[in-house]
């Protein structure tokens, strides 16, 4: 997002939450604009405020997971994506993000389980994502000195 547009989005969404700080959607939109800036710390705070108002906001959970993943906080990312999937089991985006989090954590079995669900939700998307899942299909080699 170009800097000028991102700046305007931040100003507009900040003004919206100043006018009505009780709306989860306004805090979520503010988080989106801050994440695009990029301001992951500010975005995290905005998503947390959205979730404090509405703990069922799938987009906030999903985007919070993305920020955590980008910061290397993989367990936190996994937790956020699991919440998103719990709330919206047919969300392809949340399922893909959860599968990626499992892969990054080295849990190929759970990533493969997510692949199976993704294939049921949207077979065409699953075919397009076949390259992504090549990592799941790679055999696991034991660490040196382990059998």
Short mmCIF file of N, CA and C in Angstrom, two decimals:
data_model
loop_
_atom_site.label_atom_id
_atom_site.label_comp_id
_atom_site.label_asym_id
_atom_site.label_seq_id
_atom_site.Cartn_x
_atom_site.Cartn_y
_atom_site.Cartn_z
N UNK A 1 0.86 -1.17 0.00
CA UNK A 1 0.00 0.00 0.00
C UNK A 1 0.90 1.22 0.00
N UNK A 2 0.68 2.14 -0.93
CA UNK A 2 1.49 3.36 -0.95
C UNK A 2 1.40 4.10 0.38
N UNK A 3 2.49 4.76 0.73
CA UNK A 3 2.60 5.42 2.03
C UNK A 3 1.49 6.45 2.24
N UNK A 4 1.19 7.25 1.23
CA UNK A 4 0.17 8.28 1.37
C UNK A 4 -1.19 7.66 1.67
N UNK A 5 -1.54 6.60 0.95
CA UNK A 5 -2.83 5.94 1.18
C UNK A 5 -2.85 5.30 2.56
N UNK A 6 -1.77 4.63 2.93
CA UNK A 6 -1.70 4.00 4.26
C UNK A 6 -1.86 5.06 5.35
N UNK A 7 -1.19 6.18 5.18
CA UNK A 7 -1.30 7.25 6.17
C UNK A 7 -2.71 7.77 6.30
N UNK A 8 -3.39 7.94 5.16
CA UNK A 8 -4.78 8.41 5.20
C UNK A 8 -5.68 7.36 5.85
N UNK A 9 -5.42 6.09 5.57
CA UNK A 9 -6.23 5.02 6.17
C UNK A 9 -6.05 5.00 7.69
N UNK A 10 -4.82 5.20 8.14
CA UNK A 10 -4.55 5.22 9.57
C UNK A 10 -5.28 6.39 10.23
N UNK A 11 -5.19 7.56 9.62
CA UNK A 11 -5.84 8.75 10.18
C UNK A 11 -7.35 8.53 10.24
N UNK A 12 -7.93 8.03 9.16
CA UNK A 12 -9.38 7.83 9.10
C UNK A 12 -9.83 6.78 10.10
N UNK A 13 -9.10 5.66 10.17
CA UNK A 13 -9.53 4.59 11.08
C UNK A 13 -9.28 4.97 12.54
N UNK A 14 -8.21 5.73 12.80
CA UNK A 14 -7.98 6.22 14.17
C UNK A 14 -9.11 7.16 14.58
N UNK A 15 -9.51 8.01 13.67
CA UNK A 15 -10.61 8.94 13.96
C UNK A 15 -11.90 8.17 14.24
N UNK A 16 -12.12 7.09 13.50
CA UNK A 16 -13.32 6.27 13.70
C UNK A 16 -13.34 5.67 15.10
N UNK A 17 -12.21 5.13 15.57
CA UNK A 17 -12.20 4.54 16.91
C UNK A 17 -12.27 5.62 17.99
N UNK A 18 -11.80 6.82 17.68
CA UNK A 18 -11.95 7.92 18.63
C UNK A 18 -13.42 8.31 18.77
N UNK A 19 -14.15 8.23 17.68
CA UNK A 19 -15.58 8.57 17.70
C UNK A 19 -16.42 7.50 18.37
N UNK A 20 -16.02 6.23 18.18
CA UNK A 20 -16.78 5.12 18.77
C UNK A 20 -15.82 3.97 19.06
N UNK A 21 -15.34 3.91 20.26
CA UNK A 21 -14.35 2.90 20.64
C UNK A 21 -15.00 1.59 21.08
N UNK A 22 -16.32 1.47 20.91
CA UNK A 22 -17.03 0.26 21.35
C UNK A 22 -17.27 -0.73 20.21
N UNK A 23 -16.84 -0.41 19.00
CA UNK A 23 -17.11 -1.25 17.84
C UNK A 23 -15.87 -2.06 17.45
N UNK A 24 -15.99 -3.38 17.54
CA UNK A 24 -14.87 -4.26 17.20
C UNK A 24 -14.43 -4.05 15.76
N UNK A 25 -15.37 -3.87 14.84
CA UNK A 25 -15.02 -3.69 13.44
C UNK A 25 -14.15 -2.46 13.22
N UNK A 26 -14.41 -1.40 13.96
CA UNK A 26 -13.59 -0.19 13.82
C UNK A 26 -12.17 -0.44 14.30
N UNK A 27 -12.02 -1.15 15.41
CA UNK A 27 -10.68 -1.49 15.90
C UNK A 27 -9.98 -2.43 14.93
N UNK A 28 -10.73 -3.38 14.36
CA UNK A 28 -10.15 -4.29 13.37
C UNK A 28 -9.64 -3.49 12.16
N UNK A 29 -10.46 -2.59 11.64
CA UNK A 29 -10.04 -1.78 10.49
C UNK A 29 -8.81 -0.93 10.82
N UNK A 30 -8.77 -0.42 12.02
CA UNK A 30 -7.60 0.35 12.46
C UNK A 30 -6.37 -0.56 12.46
N UNK A 31 -6.53 -1.78 12.96
CA UNK A 31 -5.43 -2.74 12.94
C UNK A 31 -4.95 -3.05 11.54
N UNK A 32 -5.89 -3.21 10.61
CA UNK A 32 -5.52 -3.47 9.21
C UNK A 32 -4.70 -2.32 8.65
N UNK A 33 -5.13 -1.09 8.92
CA UNK A 33 -4.39 0.06 8.40
C UNK A 33 -3.01 0.17 9.04
N UNK A 34 -2.91 -0.13 10.33
CA UNK A 34 -1.60 -0.09 11.00
C UNK A 34 -0.69 -1.20 10.49
N UNK A 35 -1.25 -2.38 10.26
CA UNK A 35 -0.44 -3.49 9.74
C UNK A 35 0.11 -3.16 8.36
N UNK A 36 -0.67 -2.44 7.55
CA UNK A 36 -0.22 -2.07 6.21
C UNK A 36 0.84 -1.00 6.23
N UNK A 37 1.00 -0.29 7.35
CA UNK A 37 1.90 0.87 7.42
C UNK A 37 3.39 0.56 7.23
N UNK A 38 4.05 -0.41 7.72
CA UNK A 38 3.65 -1.42 8.70
C UNK A 38 3.99 -0.98 10.13
N UNK A 39 3.05 -1.22 11.00
CA UNK A 39 3.21 -0.97 12.43
C UNK A 39 2.64 -2.18 13.17
N UNK A 40 3.42 -3.27 13.24
CA UNK A 40 2.88 -4.50 13.84
C UNK A 40 2.52 -4.35 15.32
N UNK A 41 3.24 -3.52 16.04
CA UNK A 41 2.93 -3.32 17.46
C UNK A 41 1.59 -2.62 17.61
N UNK A 42 1.40 -1.56 16.85
CA UNK A 42 0.13 -0.85 16.89
C UNK A 42 -1.02 -1.73 16.40
N UNK A 43 -0.78 -2.49 15.34
CA UNK A 43 -1.81 -3.37 14.80
C UNK A 43 -2.20 -4.44 15.82
N UNK A 44 -1.20 -4.99 16.50
CA UNK A 44 -1.48 -5.99 17.53
C UNK A 44 -2.39 -5.41 18.60
N UNK A 45 -2.10 -4.21 19.04
CA UNK A 45 -2.95 -3.56 20.05
C UNK A 45 -4.37 -3.35 19.55
N UNK A 46 -4.51 -2.92 18.31
CA UNK A 46 -5.84 -2.69 17.75
C UNK A 46 -6.62 -4.00 17.62
N UNK A 47 -5.95 -5.07 17.16
CA UNK A 47 -6.63 -6.36 17.05
C UNK A 47 -7.03 -6.88 18.43
N UNK A 48 -6.18 -6.68 19.41
CA UNK A 48 -6.52 -7.11 20.78
C UNK A 48 -7.72 -6.35 21.31
N UNK A 49 -7.81 -5.06 20.99
CA UNK A 49 -8.98 -4.28 21.43
C UNK A 49 -10.23 -4.78 20.72
N UNK A 50 -10.11 -5.10 19.44
CA UNK A 50 -11.26 -5.66 18.71
C UNK A 50 -11.72 -6.96 19.37
N UNK A 51 -10.76 -7.80 19.74
CA UNK A 51 -11.10 -9.08 20.36
C UNK A 51 -11.62 -8.93 21.78
N UNK A 52 -11.21 -7.89 22.47
CA UNK A 52 -11.76 -7.64 23.81
C UNK A 52 -13.25 -7.27 23.71
N UNK A 53 -13.61 -6.65 22.61
CA UNK A 53 -15.02 -6.29 22.39
C UNK A 53 -15.80 -7.47 21.83
N UNK A 54 -15.19 -8.17 20.88
CA UNK A 54 -15.86 -9.30 20.22
C UNK A 54 -14.84 -10.42 20.02
N UNK A 55 -14.83 -11.36 20.95
CA UNK A 55 -13.84 -12.44 20.90
C UNK A 55 -14.10 -13.42 19.76
N UNK A 56 -15.18 -13.22 19.00
CA UNK A 56 -15.48 -14.11 17.87
C UNK A 56 -15.10 -13.49 16.53
N UNK A 57 -14.35 -12.41 16.54
CA UNK A 57 -13.97 -11.73 15.29
C UNK A 57 -12.86 -12.53 14.60
N UNK A 58 -13.24 -13.32 13.61
CA UNK A 58 -12.32 -14.23 12.93
C UNK A 58 -11.17 -13.47 12.27
N UNK A 59 -11.47 -12.37 11.61
CA UNK A 59 -10.42 -11.60 10.94
C UNK A 59 -9.36 -11.09 11.90
N UNK A 60 -9.79 -10.67 13.08
CA UNK A 60 -8.82 -10.19 14.07
C UNK A 60 -7.92 -11.34 14.53
N UNK A 61 -8.51 -12.51 14.78
CA UNK A 61 -7.68 -13.66 15.18
C UNK A 61 -6.70 -14.02 14.07
N UNK A 62 -7.19 -14.06 12.83
CA UNK A 62 -6.34 -14.44 11.71
C UNK A 62 -5.20 -13.45 11.51
N UNK A 63 -5.53 -12.16 11.55
CA UNK A 63 -4.49 -11.15 11.34
C UNK A 63 -3.51 -11.08 12.50
N UNK A 64 -4.01 -11.32 13.70
CA UNK A 64 -3.13 -11.38 14.87
C UNK A 64 -2.13 -12.53 14.69
N UNK A 65 -2.62 -13.67 14.20
CA UNK A 65 -1.73 -14.79 13.91
C UNK A 65 -0.66 -14.43 12.90
N UNK A 66 -1.04 -13.68 11.88
CA UNK A 66 -0.08 -13.27 10.85
C UNK A 66 1.02 -12.39 11.45
N UNK A 67 0.64 -11.48 12.32
CA UNK A 67 1.63 -10.62 12.96
C UNK A 67 2.56 -11.46 13.84
N UNK A 68 1.98 -12.33 14.65
CA UNK A 68 2.81 -13.18 15.51
C UNK A 68 3.76 -14.04 14.68
N UNK A 69 3.25 -14.61 13.60
CA UNK A 69 4.11 -15.43 12.74
C UNK A 69 5.26 -14.62 12.16
N UNK A 70 4.96 -13.39 11.75
CA UNK A 70 6.00 -12.51 11.21
C UNK A 70 7.04 -12.12 12.25
N UNK A 71 6.66 -12.17 13.51
CA UNK A 71 7.59 -11.85 14.60
C UNK A 71 8.32 -13.10 15.10
N UNK A 72 8.02 -14.26 14.50
CA UNK A 72 8.64 -15.50 14.95
C UNK A 72 7.99 -16.09 16.18
N UNK A 73 6.85 -15.56 16.59
CA UNK A 73 6.12 -16.06 17.76
C UNK A 73 5.17 -17.17 17.27
N UNK A 74 5.75 -18.30 16.91
CA UNK A 74 5.01 -19.34 16.21
C UNK A 74 3.92 -19.99 17.06
N UNK A 75 4.15 -20.20 18.33
CA UNK A 75 3.11 -20.79 19.18
C UNK A 75 1.94 -19.83 19.32
N UNK A 76 2.23 -18.55 19.46
CA UNK A 76 1.16 -17.56 19.54
C UNK A 76 0.38 -17.51 18.22
N UNK A 77 1.11 -17.58 17.10
CA UNK A 77 0.45 -17.59 15.79
C UNK A 77 -0.45 -18.81 15.66
N UNK A 78 0.06 -19.97 16.05
CA UNK A 78 -0.73 -21.20 15.98
C UNK A 78 -2.01 -21.05 16.79
N UNK A 79 -1.88 -20.54 18.00
CA UNK A 79 -3.05 -20.36 18.86
C UNK A 79 -4.08 -19.44 18.20
N UNK A 80 -3.63 -18.33 17.65
CA UNK A 80 -4.54 -17.38 17.00
C UNK A 80 -5.24 -18.02 15.80
N UNK A 81 -4.49 -18.76 15.00
CA UNK A 81 -5.09 -19.43 13.84
C UNK A 81 -6.05 -20.53 14.27
N UNK A 82 -5.73 -21.23 15.34
CA UNK A 82 -6.65 -22.26 15.84
C UNK A 82 -7.97 -21.62 16.29
N UNK A 83 -7.89 -20.45 16.91
CA UNK A 83 -9.11 -19.75 17.31
C UNK A 83 -9.91 -19.35 16.07
N UNK A 84 -9.23 -18.85 15.04
CA UNK A 84 -9.92 -18.45 13.81
C UNK A 84 -10.63 -19.66 13.18
N UNK A 85 -9.94 -20.80 13.13
CA UNK A 85 -10.53 -22.01 12.55
C UNK A 85 -11.68 -22.52 13.41
N UNK A 86 -11.53 -22.43 14.71
CA UNK A 86 -12.61 -22.85 15.62
C UNK A 86 -13.87 -22.03 15.35
N UNK A 87 -13.70 -20.74 15.11
CA UNK A 87 -14.83 -19.85 14.89
C UNK A 87 -15.38 -19.94 13.47
N UNK A 88 -14.52 -20.23 12.50
CA UNK A 88 -14.94 -20.30 11.09
C UNK A 88 -14.29 -21.52 10.44
N UNK A 89 -14.82 -22.72 10.70
CA UNK A 89 -14.19 -23.95 10.23
C UNK A 89 -14.02 -24.05 8.72
N UNK A 90 -14.83 -23.32 7.96
CA UNK A 90 -14.70 -23.40 6.51
C UNK A 90 -13.87 -22.27 5.92
N UNK A 91 -13.19 -21.49 6.76
CA UNK A 91 -12.35 -20.40 6.27
C UNK A 91 -11.06 -20.95 5.66
N UNK A 92 -10.97 -20.86 4.35
CA UNK A 92 -9.79 -21.36 3.65
C UNK A 92 -8.53 -20.60 4.10
N UNK A 93 -8.65 -19.30 4.25
CA UNK A 93 -7.50 -18.49 4.66
C UNK A 93 -7.00 -18.91 6.04
N UNK A 94 -7.92 -19.07 6.99
CA UNK A 94 -7.50 -19.45 8.34
C UNK A 94 -6.89 -20.85 8.34
N UNK A 95 -7.46 -21.76 7.58
CA UNK A 95 -6.93 -23.13 7.51
C UNK A 95 -5.54 -23.15 6.88
N UNK A 96 -5.34 -22.38 5.82
CA UNK A 96 -4.01 -22.32 5.19
C UNK A 96 -2.99 -21.74 6.16
N UNK A 97 -3.37 -20.69 6.85
CA UNK A 97 -2.45 -20.08 7.81
C UNK A 97 -2.12 -21.05 8.94
N UNK A 98 -3.12 -21.80 9.39
CA UNK A 98 -2.88 -22.77 10.45
C UNK A 98 -1.96 -23.88 9.95
N UNK A 99 -2.17 -24.36 8.74
CA UNK A 99 -1.30 -25.38 8.17
C UNK A 99 0.14 -24.88 8.09
N UNK A 100 0.32 -23.65 7.66
CA UNK A 100 1.66 -23.07 7.58
C UNK A 100 2.29 -22.95 8.96
N UNK A 101 1.49 -22.55 9.94
CA UNK A 101 2.02 -22.46 11.31
C UNK A 101 2.47 -23.83 11.79
N UNK A 102 1.67 -24.86 11.53
CA UNK A 102 2.08 -26.22 11.91
C UNK A 102 3.38 -26.61 11.22
N UNK A 103 3.51 -26.30 9.94
CA UNK A 103 4.75 -26.61 9.23
C UNK A 103 5.94 -25.89 9.85
N UNK A 104 5.76 -24.61 10.13
CA UNK A 104 6.85 -23.84 10.72
C UNK A 104 7.24 -24.36 12.09
N UNK A 105 6.27 -24.98 12.79
CA UNK A 105 6.56 -25.57 14.10
C UNK A 105 7.08 -27.00 13.98
N UNK A 106 7.14 -27.52 12.75
CA UNK A 106 7.64 -28.87 12.53
C UNK A 106 6.60 -29.95 12.73
N UNK A 107 5.33 -29.59 12.79
CA UNK A 107 4.25 -30.55 13.01
C UNK A 107 3.61 -30.90 11.67
N UNK A 108 4.27 -31.78 10.92
CA UNK A 108 3.79 -32.16 9.59
C UNK A 108 2.48 -32.93 9.65
N UNK A 109 2.28 -33.69 10.72
CA UNK A 109 1.05 -34.48 10.83
C UNK A 109 -0.18 -33.57 10.90
N UNK A 110 -0.11 -32.55 11.72
CA UNK A 110 -1.25 -31.63 11.83
C UNK A 110 -1.40 -30.79 10.56
N UNK A 111 -0.28 -30.45 9.94
CA UNK A 111 -0.35 -29.71 8.67
C UNK A 111 -1.05 -30.58 7.62
N UNK A 112 -0.74 -31.87 7.59
CA UNK A 112 -1.39 -32.78 6.65
C UNK A 112 -2.88 -32.90 6.94
N UNK A 113 -3.26 -32.88 8.20
CA UNK A 113 -4.69 -32.93 8.55
C UNK A 113 -5.41 -31.69 8.02
N UNK A 114 -4.75 -30.55 8.14
CA UNK A 114 -5.34 -29.33 7.60
C UNK A 114 -5.46 -29.40 6.08
N UNK A 115 -4.46 -29.99 5.42
CA UNK A 115 -4.53 -30.15 3.97
C UNK A 115 -5.75 -30.95 3.58
N UNK A 116 -6.05 -32.01 4.31
CA UNK A 116 -7.21 -32.84 4.02
C UNK A 116 -8.49 -32.01 4.12
N UNK A 117 -8.59 -31.19 5.14
CA UNK A 117 -9.77 -30.34 5.31
C UNK A 117 -9.85 -29.32 4.18
N UNK A 118 -8.73 -28.72 3.84
CA UNK A 118 -8.69 -27.72 2.75
C UNK A 118 -9.14 -28.36 1.45
N UNK A 119 -8.72 -29.58 1.19
CA UNK A 119 -9.13 -30.27 -0.03
C UNK A 119 -10.64 -30.49 -0.08
N UNK A 120 -11.24 -30.73 1.08
CA UNK A 120 -12.70 -30.89 1.13
C UNK A 120 -13.41 -29.55 0.93
N UNK A 121 -12.85 -28.49 1.48
CA UNK A 121 -13.48 -27.16 1.38
C UNK A 121 -13.42 -26.64 -0.05
N UNK A 122 -12.25 -26.74 -0.65
CA UNK A 122 -12.06 -26.16 -1.98
C UNK A 122 -11.00 -26.95 -2.74
N UNK A 123 -11.41 -28.01 -3.46
CA UNK A 123 -10.44 -28.83 -4.19
C UNK A 123 -9.58 -28.04 -5.18
N UNK A 124 -10.17 -27.05 -5.84
CA UNK A 124 -9.39 -26.25 -6.80
C UNK A 124 -8.29 -25.47 -6.09
N UNK A 125 -8.61 -24.89 -4.95
CA UNK A 125 -7.60 -24.14 -4.19
C UNK A 125 -6.52 -25.09 -3.71
N UNK A 126 -6.93 -26.29 -3.28
CA UNK A 126 -5.95 -27.26 -2.81
C UNK A 126 -4.98 -27.64 -3.93
N UNK A 127 -5.49 -27.79 -5.15
CA UNK A 127 -4.60 -28.11 -6.28
C UNK A 127 -3.64 -26.97 -6.55
N UNK A 128 -4.14 -25.74 -6.45
CA UNK A 128 -3.27 -24.58 -6.67
C UNK A 128 -2.20 -24.48 -5.60
N UNK A 129 -2.49 -25.02 -4.45
CA UNK A 129 -1.56 -24.92 -3.32
C UNK A 129 -0.69 -26.17 -3.17
N UNK A 130 -0.69 -27.01 -4.19
CA UNK A 130 0.05 -28.26 -4.11
C UNK A 130 1.53 -28.04 -3.80
N UNK A 131 2.11 -27.00 -4.38
CA UNK A 131 3.53 -26.72 -4.13
C UNK A 131 3.77 -26.43 -2.65
N UNK A 132 2.86 -25.70 -2.05
CA UNK A 132 2.96 -25.38 -0.63
C UNK A 132 3.02 -26.67 0.20
N UNK A 133 2.20 -27.64 -0.19
CA UNK A 133 2.11 -28.87 0.58
C UNK A 133 3.21 -29.88 0.27
N UNK A 134 4.09 -29.58 -0.68
CA UNK A 134 5.21 -30.48 -0.93
C UNK A 134 6.04 -30.66 0.33
N UNK A 135 6.11 -29.62 1.14
CA UNK A 135 6.86 -29.70 2.40
C UNK A 135 6.25 -30.74 3.33
N UNK A 136 4.93 -30.85 3.34
CA UNK A 136 4.25 -31.83 4.18
C UNK A 136 4.63 -33.24 3.75
N UNK A 137 4.77 -33.44 2.46
CA UNK A 137 5.01 -34.78 1.92
C UNK A 137 6.47 -35.23 1.99
N UNK A 138 7.37 -34.31 2.29
CA UNK A 138 8.78 -34.70 2.39
C UNK A 138 8.96 -35.64 3.58
N UNK A 139 9.73 -36.70 3.38
CA UNK A 139 9.97 -37.60 4.52
C UNK A 139 10.77 -36.89 5.60
N UNK A 140 10.44 -37.21 6.81
CA UNK A 140 11.17 -36.64 7.94
C UNK A 140 12.42 -37.45 8.18
N UNK A 141 13.54 -36.76 8.26
CA UNK A 141 14.79 -37.45 8.54
C UNK A 141 15.14 -37.22 9.99
N UNK A 142 15.53 -38.29 10.69
CA UNK A 142 15.86 -38.12 12.11
C UNK A 142 17.08 -37.23 12.28
N UNK A 143 17.11 -36.53 13.37
CA UNK A 143 18.25 -35.69 13.69
C UNK A 143 19.48 -36.57 13.90
N UNK A 144 20.68 -36.02 13.64
CA UNK A 144 21.89 -36.83 13.83
C UNK A 144 21.92 -37.42 15.25
N UNK A 145 22.25 -38.70 15.32
CA UNK A 145 22.35 -39.38 16.61
C UNK A 145 21.03 -39.90 17.12
N UNK A 146 19.93 -39.72 16.35
CA UNK A 146 18.61 -40.21 16.77
C UNK A 146 18.10 -41.25 15.79
N UNK A 147 17.40 -42.18 16.28
CA UNK A 147 16.77 -43.20 15.42
C UNK A 147 15.42 -43.52 15.94
#
